[in-house]
Coordinates of C-alpha atoms in Angstrom, one line a residue:
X1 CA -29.8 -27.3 71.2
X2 CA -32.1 -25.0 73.3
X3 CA -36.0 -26.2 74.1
X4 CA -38.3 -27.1 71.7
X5 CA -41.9 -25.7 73.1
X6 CA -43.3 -26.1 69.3
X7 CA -42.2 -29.8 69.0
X8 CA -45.8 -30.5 71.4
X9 CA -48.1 -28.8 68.7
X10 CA -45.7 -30.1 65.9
X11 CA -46.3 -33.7 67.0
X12 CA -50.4 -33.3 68.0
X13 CA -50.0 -32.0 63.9
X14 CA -48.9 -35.2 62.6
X15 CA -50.8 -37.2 64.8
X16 CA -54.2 -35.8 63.6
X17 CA -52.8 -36.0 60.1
X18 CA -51.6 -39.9 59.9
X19 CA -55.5 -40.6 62.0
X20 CA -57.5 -38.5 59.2
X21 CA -55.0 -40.2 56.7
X22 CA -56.3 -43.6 57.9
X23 CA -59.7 -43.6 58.7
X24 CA -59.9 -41.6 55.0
X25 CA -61.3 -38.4 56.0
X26 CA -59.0 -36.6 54.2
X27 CA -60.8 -37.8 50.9
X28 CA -60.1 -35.9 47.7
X29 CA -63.4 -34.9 46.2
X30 CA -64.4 -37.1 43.1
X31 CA -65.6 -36.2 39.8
X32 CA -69.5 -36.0 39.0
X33 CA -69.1 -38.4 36.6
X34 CA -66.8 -40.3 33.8
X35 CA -66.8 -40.4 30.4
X36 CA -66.4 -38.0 27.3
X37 CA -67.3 -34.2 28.3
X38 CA -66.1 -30.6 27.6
X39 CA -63.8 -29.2 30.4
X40 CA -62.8 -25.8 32.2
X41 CA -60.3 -26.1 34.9
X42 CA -57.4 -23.9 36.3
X43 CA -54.0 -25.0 35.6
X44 CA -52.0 -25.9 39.1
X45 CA -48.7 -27.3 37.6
X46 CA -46.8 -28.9 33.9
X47 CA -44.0 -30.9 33.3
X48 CA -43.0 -32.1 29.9
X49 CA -44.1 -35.5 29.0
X50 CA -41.6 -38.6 28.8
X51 CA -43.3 -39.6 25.5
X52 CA -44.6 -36.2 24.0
X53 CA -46.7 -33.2 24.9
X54 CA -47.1 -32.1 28.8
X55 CA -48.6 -33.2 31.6
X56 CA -50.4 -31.0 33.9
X57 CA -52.4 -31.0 36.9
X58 CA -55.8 -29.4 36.9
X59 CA -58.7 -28.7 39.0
X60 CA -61.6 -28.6 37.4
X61 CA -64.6 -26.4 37.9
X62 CA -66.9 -26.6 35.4
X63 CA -68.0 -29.8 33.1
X64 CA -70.4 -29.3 29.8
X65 CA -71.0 -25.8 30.9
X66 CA -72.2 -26.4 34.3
X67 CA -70.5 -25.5 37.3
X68 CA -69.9 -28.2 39.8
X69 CA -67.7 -28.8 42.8
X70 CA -64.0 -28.3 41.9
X71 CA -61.7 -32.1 41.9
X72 CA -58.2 -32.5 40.2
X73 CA -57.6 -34.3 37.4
X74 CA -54.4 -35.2 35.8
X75 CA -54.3 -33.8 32.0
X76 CA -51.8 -35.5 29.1
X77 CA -51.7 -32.6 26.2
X78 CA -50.7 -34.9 23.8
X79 CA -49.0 -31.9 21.6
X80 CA -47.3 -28.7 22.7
X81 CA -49.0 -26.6 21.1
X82 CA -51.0 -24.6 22.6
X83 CA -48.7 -23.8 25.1
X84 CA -50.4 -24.6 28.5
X85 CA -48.6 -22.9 31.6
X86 CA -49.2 -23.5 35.8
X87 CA -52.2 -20.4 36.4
X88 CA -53.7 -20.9 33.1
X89 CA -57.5 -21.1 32.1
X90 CA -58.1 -24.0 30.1
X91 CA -61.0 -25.3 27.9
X92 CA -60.8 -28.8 26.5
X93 CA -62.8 -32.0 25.5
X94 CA -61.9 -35.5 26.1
X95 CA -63.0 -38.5 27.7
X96 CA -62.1 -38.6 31.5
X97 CA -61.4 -42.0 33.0
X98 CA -60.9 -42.5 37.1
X99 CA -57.1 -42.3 37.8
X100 CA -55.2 -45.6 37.5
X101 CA -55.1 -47.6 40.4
X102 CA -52.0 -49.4 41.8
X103 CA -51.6 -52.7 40.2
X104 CA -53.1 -55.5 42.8
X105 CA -49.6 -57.0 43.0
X106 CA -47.3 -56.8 45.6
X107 CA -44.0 -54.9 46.0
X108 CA -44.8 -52.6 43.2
X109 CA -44.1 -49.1 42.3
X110 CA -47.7 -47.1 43.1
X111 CA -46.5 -44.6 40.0
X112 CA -49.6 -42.5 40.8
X113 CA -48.9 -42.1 44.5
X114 CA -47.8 -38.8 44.4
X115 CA -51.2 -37.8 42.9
X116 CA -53.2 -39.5 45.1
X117 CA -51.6 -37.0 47.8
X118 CA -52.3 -34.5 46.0
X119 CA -56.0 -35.3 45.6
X120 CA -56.1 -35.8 41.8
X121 CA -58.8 -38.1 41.2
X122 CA -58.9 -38.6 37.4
X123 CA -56.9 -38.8 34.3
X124 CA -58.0 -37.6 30.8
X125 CA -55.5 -37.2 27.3
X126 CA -56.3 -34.5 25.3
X127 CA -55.3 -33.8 21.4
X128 CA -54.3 -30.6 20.0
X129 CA -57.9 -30.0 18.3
X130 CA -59.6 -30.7 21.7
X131 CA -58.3 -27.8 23.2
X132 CA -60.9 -25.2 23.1
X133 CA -58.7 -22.4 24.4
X134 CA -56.4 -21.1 26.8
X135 CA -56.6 -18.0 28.6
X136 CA -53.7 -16.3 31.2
X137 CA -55.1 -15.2 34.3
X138 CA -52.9 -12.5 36.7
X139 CA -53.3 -13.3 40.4
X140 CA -49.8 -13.3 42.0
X141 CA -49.7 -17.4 42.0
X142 CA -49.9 -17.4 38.1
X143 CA -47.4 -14.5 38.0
X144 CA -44.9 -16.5 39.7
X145 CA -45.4 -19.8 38.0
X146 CA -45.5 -17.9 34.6
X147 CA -41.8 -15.7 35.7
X148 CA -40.4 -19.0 36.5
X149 CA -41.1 -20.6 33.4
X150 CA -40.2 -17.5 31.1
X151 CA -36.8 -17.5 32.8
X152 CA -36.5 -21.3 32.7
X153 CA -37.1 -20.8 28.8
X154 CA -34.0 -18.1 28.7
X155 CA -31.8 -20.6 30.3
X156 CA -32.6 -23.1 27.5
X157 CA -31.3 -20.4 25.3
X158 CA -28.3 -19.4 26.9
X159 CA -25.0 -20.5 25.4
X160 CA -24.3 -23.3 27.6
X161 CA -24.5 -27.5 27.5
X162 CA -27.7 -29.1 27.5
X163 CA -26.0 -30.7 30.9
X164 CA -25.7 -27.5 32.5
X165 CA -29.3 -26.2 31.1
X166 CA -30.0 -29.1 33.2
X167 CA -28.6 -29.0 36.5
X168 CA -29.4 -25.2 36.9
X169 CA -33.1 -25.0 36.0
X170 CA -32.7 -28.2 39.0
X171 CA -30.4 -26.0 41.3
X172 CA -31.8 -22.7 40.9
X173 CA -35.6 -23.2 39.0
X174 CA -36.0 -25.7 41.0
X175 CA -37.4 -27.9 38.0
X176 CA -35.7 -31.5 36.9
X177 CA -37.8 -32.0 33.5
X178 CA -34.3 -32.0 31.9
X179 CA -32.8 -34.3 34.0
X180 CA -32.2 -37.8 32.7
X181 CA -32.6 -41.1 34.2
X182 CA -29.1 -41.9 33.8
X183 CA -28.2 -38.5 35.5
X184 CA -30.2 -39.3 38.3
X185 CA -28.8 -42.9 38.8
X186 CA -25.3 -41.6 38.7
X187 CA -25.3 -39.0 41.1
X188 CA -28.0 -41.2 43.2
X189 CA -24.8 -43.5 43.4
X190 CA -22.4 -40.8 44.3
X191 CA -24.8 -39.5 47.2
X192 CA -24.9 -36.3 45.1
X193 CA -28.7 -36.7 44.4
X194 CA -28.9 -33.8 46.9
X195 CA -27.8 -31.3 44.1
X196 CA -30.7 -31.7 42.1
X197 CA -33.2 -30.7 44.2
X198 CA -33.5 -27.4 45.9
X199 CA -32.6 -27.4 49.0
X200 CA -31.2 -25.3 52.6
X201 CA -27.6 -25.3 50.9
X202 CA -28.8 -23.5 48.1
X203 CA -31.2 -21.1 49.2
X204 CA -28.3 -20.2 51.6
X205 CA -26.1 -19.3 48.9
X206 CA -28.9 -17.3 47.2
X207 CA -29.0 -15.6 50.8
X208 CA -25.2 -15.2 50.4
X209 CA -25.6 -13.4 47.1
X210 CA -28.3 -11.1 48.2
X211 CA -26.5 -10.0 51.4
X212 CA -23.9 -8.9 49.1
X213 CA -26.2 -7.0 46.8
X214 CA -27.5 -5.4 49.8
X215 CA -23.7 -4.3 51.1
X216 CA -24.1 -0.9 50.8
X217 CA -26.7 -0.9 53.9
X218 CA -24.2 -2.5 56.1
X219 CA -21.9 0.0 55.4
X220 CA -24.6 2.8 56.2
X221 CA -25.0 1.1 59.6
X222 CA -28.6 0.1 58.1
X223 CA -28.5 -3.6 59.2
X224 CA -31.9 -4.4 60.3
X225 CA -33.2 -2.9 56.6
X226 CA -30.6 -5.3 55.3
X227 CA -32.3 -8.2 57.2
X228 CA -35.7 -7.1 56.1
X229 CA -34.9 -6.9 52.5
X230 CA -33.4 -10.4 52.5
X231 CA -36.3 -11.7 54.3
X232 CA -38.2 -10.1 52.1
X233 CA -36.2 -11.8 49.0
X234 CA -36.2 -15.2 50.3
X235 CA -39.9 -15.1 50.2
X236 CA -39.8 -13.9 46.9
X237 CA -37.6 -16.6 45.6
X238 CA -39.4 -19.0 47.5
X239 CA -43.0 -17.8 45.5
X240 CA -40.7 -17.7 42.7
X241 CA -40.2 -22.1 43.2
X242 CA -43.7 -22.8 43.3
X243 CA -42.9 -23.0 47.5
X244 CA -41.4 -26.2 47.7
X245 CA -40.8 -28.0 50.8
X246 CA -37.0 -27.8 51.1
X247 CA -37.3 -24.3 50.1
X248 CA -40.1 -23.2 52.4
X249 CA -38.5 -25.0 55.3
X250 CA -35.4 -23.2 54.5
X251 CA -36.7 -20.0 54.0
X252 CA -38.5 -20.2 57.5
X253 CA -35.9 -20.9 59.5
X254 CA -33.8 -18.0 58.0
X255 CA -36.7 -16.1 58.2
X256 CA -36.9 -16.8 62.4
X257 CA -33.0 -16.7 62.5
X258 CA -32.9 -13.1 61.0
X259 CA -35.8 -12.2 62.7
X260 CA -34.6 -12.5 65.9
X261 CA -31.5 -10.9 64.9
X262 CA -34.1 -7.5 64.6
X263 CA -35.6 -8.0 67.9
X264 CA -32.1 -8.4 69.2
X265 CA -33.2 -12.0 70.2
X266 CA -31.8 -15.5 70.3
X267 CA -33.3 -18.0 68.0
X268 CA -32.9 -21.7 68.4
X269 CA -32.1 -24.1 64.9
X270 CA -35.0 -26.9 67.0
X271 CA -37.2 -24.3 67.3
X272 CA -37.0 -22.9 63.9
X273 CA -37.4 -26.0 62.2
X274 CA -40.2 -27.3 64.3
X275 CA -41.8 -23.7 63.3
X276 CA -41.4 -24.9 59.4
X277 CA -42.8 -28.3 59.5
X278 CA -45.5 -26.7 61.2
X279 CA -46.6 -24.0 58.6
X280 CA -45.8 -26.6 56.1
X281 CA -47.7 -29.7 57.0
X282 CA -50.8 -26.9 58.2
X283 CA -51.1 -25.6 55.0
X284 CA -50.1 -28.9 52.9
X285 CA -50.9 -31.9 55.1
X286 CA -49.9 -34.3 52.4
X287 CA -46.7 -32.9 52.4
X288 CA -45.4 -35.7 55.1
X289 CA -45.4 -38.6 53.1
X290 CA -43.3 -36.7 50.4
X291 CA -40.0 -38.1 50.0
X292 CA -38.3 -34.5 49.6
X293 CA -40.4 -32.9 52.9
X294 CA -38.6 -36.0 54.7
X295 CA -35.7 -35.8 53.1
X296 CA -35.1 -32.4 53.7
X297 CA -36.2 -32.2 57.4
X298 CA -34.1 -35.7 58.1
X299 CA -30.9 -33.4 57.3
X300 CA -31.5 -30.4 59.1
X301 CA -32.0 -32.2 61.9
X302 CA -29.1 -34.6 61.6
X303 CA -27.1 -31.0 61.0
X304 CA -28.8 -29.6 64.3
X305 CA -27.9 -32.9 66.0
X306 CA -24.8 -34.4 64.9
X307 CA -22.6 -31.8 63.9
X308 CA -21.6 -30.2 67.0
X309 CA -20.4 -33.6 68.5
X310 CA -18.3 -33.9 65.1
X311 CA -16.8 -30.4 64.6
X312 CA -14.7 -29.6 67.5
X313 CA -12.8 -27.1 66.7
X314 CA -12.9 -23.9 68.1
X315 CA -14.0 -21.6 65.3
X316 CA -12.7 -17.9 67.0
X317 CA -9.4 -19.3 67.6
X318 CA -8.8 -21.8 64.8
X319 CA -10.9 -20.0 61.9
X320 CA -9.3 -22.1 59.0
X321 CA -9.3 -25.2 60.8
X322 CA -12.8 -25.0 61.3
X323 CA -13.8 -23.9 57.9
X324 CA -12.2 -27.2 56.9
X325 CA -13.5 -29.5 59.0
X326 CA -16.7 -27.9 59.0
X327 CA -17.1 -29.8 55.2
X328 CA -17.1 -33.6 56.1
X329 CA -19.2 -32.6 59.7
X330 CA -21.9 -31.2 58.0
X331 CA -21.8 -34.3 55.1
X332 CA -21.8 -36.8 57.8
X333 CA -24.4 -34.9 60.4
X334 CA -26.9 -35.0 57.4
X335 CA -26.2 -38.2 56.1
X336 CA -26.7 -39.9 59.9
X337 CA -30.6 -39.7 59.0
X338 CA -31.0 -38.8 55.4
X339 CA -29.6 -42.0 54.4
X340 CA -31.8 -44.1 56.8
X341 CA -34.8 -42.6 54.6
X342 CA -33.3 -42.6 51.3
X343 CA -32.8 -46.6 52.0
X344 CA -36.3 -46.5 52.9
X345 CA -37.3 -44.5 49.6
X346 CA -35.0 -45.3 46.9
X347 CA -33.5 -49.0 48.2
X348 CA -29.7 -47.9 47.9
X349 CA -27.1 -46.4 50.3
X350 CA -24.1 -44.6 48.7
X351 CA -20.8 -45.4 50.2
X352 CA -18.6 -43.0 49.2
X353 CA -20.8 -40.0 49.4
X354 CA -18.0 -38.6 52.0
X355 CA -15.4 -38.4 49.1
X356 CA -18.1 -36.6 46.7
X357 CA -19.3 -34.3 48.8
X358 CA -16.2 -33.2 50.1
X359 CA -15.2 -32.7 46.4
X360 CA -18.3 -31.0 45.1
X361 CA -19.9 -29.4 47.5
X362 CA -17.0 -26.3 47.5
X363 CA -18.1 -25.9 44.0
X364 CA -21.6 -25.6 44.1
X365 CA -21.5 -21.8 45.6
X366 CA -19.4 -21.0 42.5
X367 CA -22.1 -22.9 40.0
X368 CA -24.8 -20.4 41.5
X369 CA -23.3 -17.6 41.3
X370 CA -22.2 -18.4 37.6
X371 CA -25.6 -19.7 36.5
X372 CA -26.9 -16.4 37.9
X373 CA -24.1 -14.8 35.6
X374 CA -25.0 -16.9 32.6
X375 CA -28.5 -15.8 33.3
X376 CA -28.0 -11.8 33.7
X377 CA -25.6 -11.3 30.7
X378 CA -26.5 -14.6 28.5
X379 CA -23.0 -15.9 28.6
X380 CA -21.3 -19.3 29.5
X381 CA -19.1 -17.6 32.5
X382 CA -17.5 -20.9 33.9
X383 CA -21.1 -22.7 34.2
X384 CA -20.2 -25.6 31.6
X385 CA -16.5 -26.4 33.4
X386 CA -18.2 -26.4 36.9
X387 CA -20.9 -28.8 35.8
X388 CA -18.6 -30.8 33.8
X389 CA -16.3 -31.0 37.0
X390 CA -19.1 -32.4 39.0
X391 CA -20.0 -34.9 36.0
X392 CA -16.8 -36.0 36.6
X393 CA -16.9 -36.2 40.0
X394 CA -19.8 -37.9 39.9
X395 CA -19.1 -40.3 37.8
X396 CA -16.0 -41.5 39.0
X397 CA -17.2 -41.9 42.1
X398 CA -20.3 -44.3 40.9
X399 CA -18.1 -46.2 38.9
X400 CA -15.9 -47.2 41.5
X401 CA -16.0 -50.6 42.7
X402 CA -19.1 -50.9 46.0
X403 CA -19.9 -47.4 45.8
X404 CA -23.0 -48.0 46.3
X405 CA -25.3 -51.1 48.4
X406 CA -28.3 -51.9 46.7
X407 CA -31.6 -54.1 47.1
X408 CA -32.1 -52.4 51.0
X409 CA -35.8 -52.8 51.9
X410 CA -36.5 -51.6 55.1
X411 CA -39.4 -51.3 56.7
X412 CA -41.5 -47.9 58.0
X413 CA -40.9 -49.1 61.9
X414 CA -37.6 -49.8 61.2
X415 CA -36.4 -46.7 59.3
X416 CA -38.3 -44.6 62.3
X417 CA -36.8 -46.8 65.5
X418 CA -33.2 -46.8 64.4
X419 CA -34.0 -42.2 63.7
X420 CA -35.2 -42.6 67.1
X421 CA -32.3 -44.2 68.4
X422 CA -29.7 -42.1 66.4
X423 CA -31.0 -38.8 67.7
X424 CA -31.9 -40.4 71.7
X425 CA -27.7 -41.0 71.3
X426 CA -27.0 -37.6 69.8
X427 CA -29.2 -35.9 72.7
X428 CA -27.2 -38.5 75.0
X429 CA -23.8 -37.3 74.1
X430 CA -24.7 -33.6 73.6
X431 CA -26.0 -34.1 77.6
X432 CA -23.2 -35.9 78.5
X433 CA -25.6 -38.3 80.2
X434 CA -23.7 -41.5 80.1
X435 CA -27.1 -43.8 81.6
X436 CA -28.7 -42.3 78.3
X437 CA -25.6 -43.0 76.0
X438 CA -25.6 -46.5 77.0
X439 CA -29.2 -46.9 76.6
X440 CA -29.2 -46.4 72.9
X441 CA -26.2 -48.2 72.1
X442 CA -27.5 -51.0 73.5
X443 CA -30.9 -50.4 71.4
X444 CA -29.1 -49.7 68.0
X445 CA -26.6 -52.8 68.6
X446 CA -30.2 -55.3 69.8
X447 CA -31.7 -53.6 66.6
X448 CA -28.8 -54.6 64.4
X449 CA -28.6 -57.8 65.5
X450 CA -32.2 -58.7 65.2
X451 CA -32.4 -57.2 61.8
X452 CA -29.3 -59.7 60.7
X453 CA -31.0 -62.5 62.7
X454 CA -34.3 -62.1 61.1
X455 CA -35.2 -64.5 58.7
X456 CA -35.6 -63.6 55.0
X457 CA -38.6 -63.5 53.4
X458 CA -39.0 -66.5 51.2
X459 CA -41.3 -65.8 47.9
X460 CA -43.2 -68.6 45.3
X461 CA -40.9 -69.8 42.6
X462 CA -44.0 -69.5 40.2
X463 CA -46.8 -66.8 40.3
X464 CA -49.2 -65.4 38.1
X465 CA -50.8 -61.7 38.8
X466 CA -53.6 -60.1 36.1
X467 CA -54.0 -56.4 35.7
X468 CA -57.0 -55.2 33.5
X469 CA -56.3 -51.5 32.1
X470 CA -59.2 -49.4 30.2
X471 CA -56.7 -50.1 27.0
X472 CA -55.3 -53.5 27.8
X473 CA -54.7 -56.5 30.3
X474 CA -51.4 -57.9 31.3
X475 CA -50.4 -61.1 32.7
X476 CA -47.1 -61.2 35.2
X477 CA -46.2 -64.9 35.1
X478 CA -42.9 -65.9 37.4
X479 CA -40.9 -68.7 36.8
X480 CA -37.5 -69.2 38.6
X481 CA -35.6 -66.1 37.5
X482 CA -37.7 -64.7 34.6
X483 CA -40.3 -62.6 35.2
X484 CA -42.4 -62.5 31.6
X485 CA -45.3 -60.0 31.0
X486 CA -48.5 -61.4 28.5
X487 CA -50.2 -58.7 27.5
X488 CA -53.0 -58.2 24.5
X489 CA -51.6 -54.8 23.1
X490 CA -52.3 -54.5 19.4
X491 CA -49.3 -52.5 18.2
X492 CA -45.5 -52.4 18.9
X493 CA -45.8 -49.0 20.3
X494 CA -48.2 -50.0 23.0
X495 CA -45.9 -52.7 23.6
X496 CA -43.2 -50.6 24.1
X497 CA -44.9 -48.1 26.3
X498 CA -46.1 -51.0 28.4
X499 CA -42.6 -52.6 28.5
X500 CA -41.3 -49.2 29.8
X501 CA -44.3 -48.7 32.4
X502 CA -44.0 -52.3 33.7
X503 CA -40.2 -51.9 33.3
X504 CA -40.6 -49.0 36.9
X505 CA -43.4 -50.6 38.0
X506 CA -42.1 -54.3 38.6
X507 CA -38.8 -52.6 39.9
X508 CA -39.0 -53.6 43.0
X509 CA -40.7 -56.3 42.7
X510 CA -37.9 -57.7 40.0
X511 CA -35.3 -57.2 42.4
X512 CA -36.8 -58.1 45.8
X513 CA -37.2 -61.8 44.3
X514 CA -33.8 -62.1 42.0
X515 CA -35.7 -61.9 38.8
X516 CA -34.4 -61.0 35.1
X517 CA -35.6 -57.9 33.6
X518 CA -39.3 -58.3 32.4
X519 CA -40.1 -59.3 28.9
X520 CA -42.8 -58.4 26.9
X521 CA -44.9 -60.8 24.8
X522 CA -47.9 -60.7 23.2
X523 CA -50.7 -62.7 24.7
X524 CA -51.5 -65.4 21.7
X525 CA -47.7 -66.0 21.5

């Protein structure tokens, strides 16, 4: 594994960031004031809407003409026209409320979490006549943003399934506003979920297929120009992403990895991806409580760990051999951490994510370089047979009976001690220190056993929580197994939108205590 001399600076890093997390000195800036105003702000990001319209985030500069200090504010453009696009100047008027705050019951889903880290502050819904204008600016950020949606929109019109629209604009746009709930659930179950969401494994095989572009300079003996010019395109198609996490993290470690290659020095995988959490969390601190920044560190390190001790085979004298078995190392290595976090995120553990991967994975270099194909020439190539072949494998293996355990609620010490443990025995066995080896076995096996001994948390068999929105109140009443919500919504469509809000937001809490799905009623019922 090599030393680790960034891993000191790495960890001072996160210190400082979880202490100004706490004492809240890392508060976002708040608006001047609420209330119904005329608006200026710069576009930073836009997804489409569930309901209709887009939603964008926003920081906003100036309020009734009058410049003031710049906060964030989430925007719903209720209609799609205009167009709005991330680098965008925008002019609109609406009434600007503060930004919802997490429902004061417990076990919920905090739906506006992720804003919160981001600093947004404020909500406001804007109409199509209330916005005043939008202008395109040109700095390289907006450039970006705007080439990744005009190539996102040429992918919608390629001759392909609205399924494979889908998984490429995820897999190479990076963007999941097509994908569905369903699609998420099912290859969630599968442990594919890792296939919508950029990550190492692709911006590898985009590595792949600009190495080969660049051929010709290997033959010419030009090697090092080679490396530059794929360093140089990585970063491109990193700027091109909007510089995700995953791809960032990615792109750095290739970046040290090929840049030692120049200077004709060794790099070490620790070292390299200490080096990317460290730009990373020092240019986006919020970063560390993001589910895909964990997520995507978890598995590199569970690769960097764990799949040495699990692929033996000697790979200069058994080639083929270790091509092969190289498949379910690396699918278990990153699964030895990931899935301890995605328990602690999403509350499920896929069992048969072995099977799938070992299935699917072979296929995803092919899907890239097709999806680039369909791109280029505008034609189907084999894009809609390769996605429809990991459909299938997908859904197989989520319909299969206990593919996947459910209802897992571990806590934050827990999911870091038994990661501690896991990688204390990796380092134990890689160091063939067998004092060290029996040391965390012993922790991991007093762990489990205290976690099956612990008693379960018992809950009230009747409760009653209120939240009061700006549009509406709802009661939560509990009684044995049915969980019904009271609210004093005037029409059936705000009944429905509350009944599909409530619907994520009591998730956990529905199935933490047993409960029926939550009904909706109206309050003088």
């Amino acid at each position: 594994m090599g030393r680790c001399p960034l891993l000191i600076p790495l960890a001072v890093l996160i210190a400082l960031i979880l202490i100004c997390d706490s004492l809240g000195m890392r508060k976002p800036q708040e608006p001047p004031s609420f209330g119904e105003g005329r608006y200026a702000a710069y576009v930073l990001s836009v997804r489409e809407a569930s309901t209709a319209g887009q939603l964008a985030v926003v920081e906003v500069d100036t309020v009734d003409g009058h410049t003031v200090r710049p906060f964030k504010a989430r925007v719903h453009f209720v209609s799609d026209f205009p167009d709005v696009r991330a680098g965008n100047r925008v002019s609109f008027a609406g009434k600007l409320r503060p930004l919802a705050a997490a429902p004061d019951i417990p076990d919920v889903v905090d739906m506006q979490a992720t804003l919160r880290r981001e600093g947004v502050t404020a909500s406001v819904t804007v109409a199509r006549d209330s916005v005043l204008s939008v202008t395109a600016t040109v700095t390289m950020r907006e450039w970006f943003a705007s080439l990744n949606e005009d190539v996102y929109s040429r992918l919608r019109r390629c001759p392909i399934s609205p399924e494979a629209v889908s998984v490429l604009s995820a897999m190479l746009l990076g963007r999941t506003d097509m994908i569905t709930d369903d699609m998420r659930m099912t290859f969630s179950a599968a442990g594919l979920s890792h296939l919508l969401a950029l990550s190492g494994m692709h911006v590898g095989i985009i590595a792949m297929i600009v190495a080969v572009a660049l051929w010709p300079f290997y033959l010419g003996r030009h090697t090092r120009t080679r490396l530059v010019l794929t360093i140089a395109a990585l970063w491109f198609y990193a700027a091109f992403t909007g510089f995700l996490p995953s791809v960032t993290r990615a792109v750095i470690m290739a970046t040290a990895y090929m840049g030692g290659r120049i200077l004709q020095r060794r790099s070490s995988a620790l070292n390299s991806l200490c080096l990317a959490a460290f730009v990373i969390l020092l240019f986006n601190p919020e970063d560390l409580y993001a589910p895909g920044f964990q997520l995507s560190f978890s598995a590199v390190l569970g690769i960097i760990l764990f799949y040495p001790l699990l692929n033996r085979v000697d790979r200069r004298n058994h080639p083929l051999l270790y091509t092969i078995a190289s498949y379910p190392a690396l699918s278990l290595s990153a699964m030895a951490l990931t899935g301890i976090v995605a328990a602690f995120h999403f509350h499920t553990y896929p069992l048969y994510f072995l099977v799938a991967n070992l299935l699917v994975v072979p296929l995803v270099p092919l899907l890239v370089f097709s999806g680039v194909v369909t791109l280029l020439l505008n034609a189907d190539a084999a894009t809609d047979f390769l996605v429809g072949m990991i459909d299938l494998v997908a859904d197989f293996t989520a319909s299969l009976p206990g593919s996947v355990i459910t209802g897992l609620y571990p806590p934050a010490w827990l999911v870091l001690l038994l990661s501690a443990l896991l990688c204390l025995l990796a380092v134990a066995v890689t160091m063939r220190s067998r004092f060290l080896m029996l040391e965390s076995v012993i922790l991991l096996v007093a762990v489990a056993v205290g976690c099956i001994a612990y008693p379960r948390r018992e809950y009230p068999a009747e409760a009653e929580y209120v939240v009061e929105e700006y549009r509406s109140t709802q009661r939560i009443i509990v009684r044995g197994d049915s969980c019904i919500i009271l609210t004093d919504a005037k029409t059936g469509a705000e009944r429905e939108e509350i009944e599909e809000c409530y619907g994520v937001i009591l998730r956990d809490f529905v199935a933490r205590r047993h409960l029926q799905p939550p009904t909706v009623r109206r309050l003088d019922n």
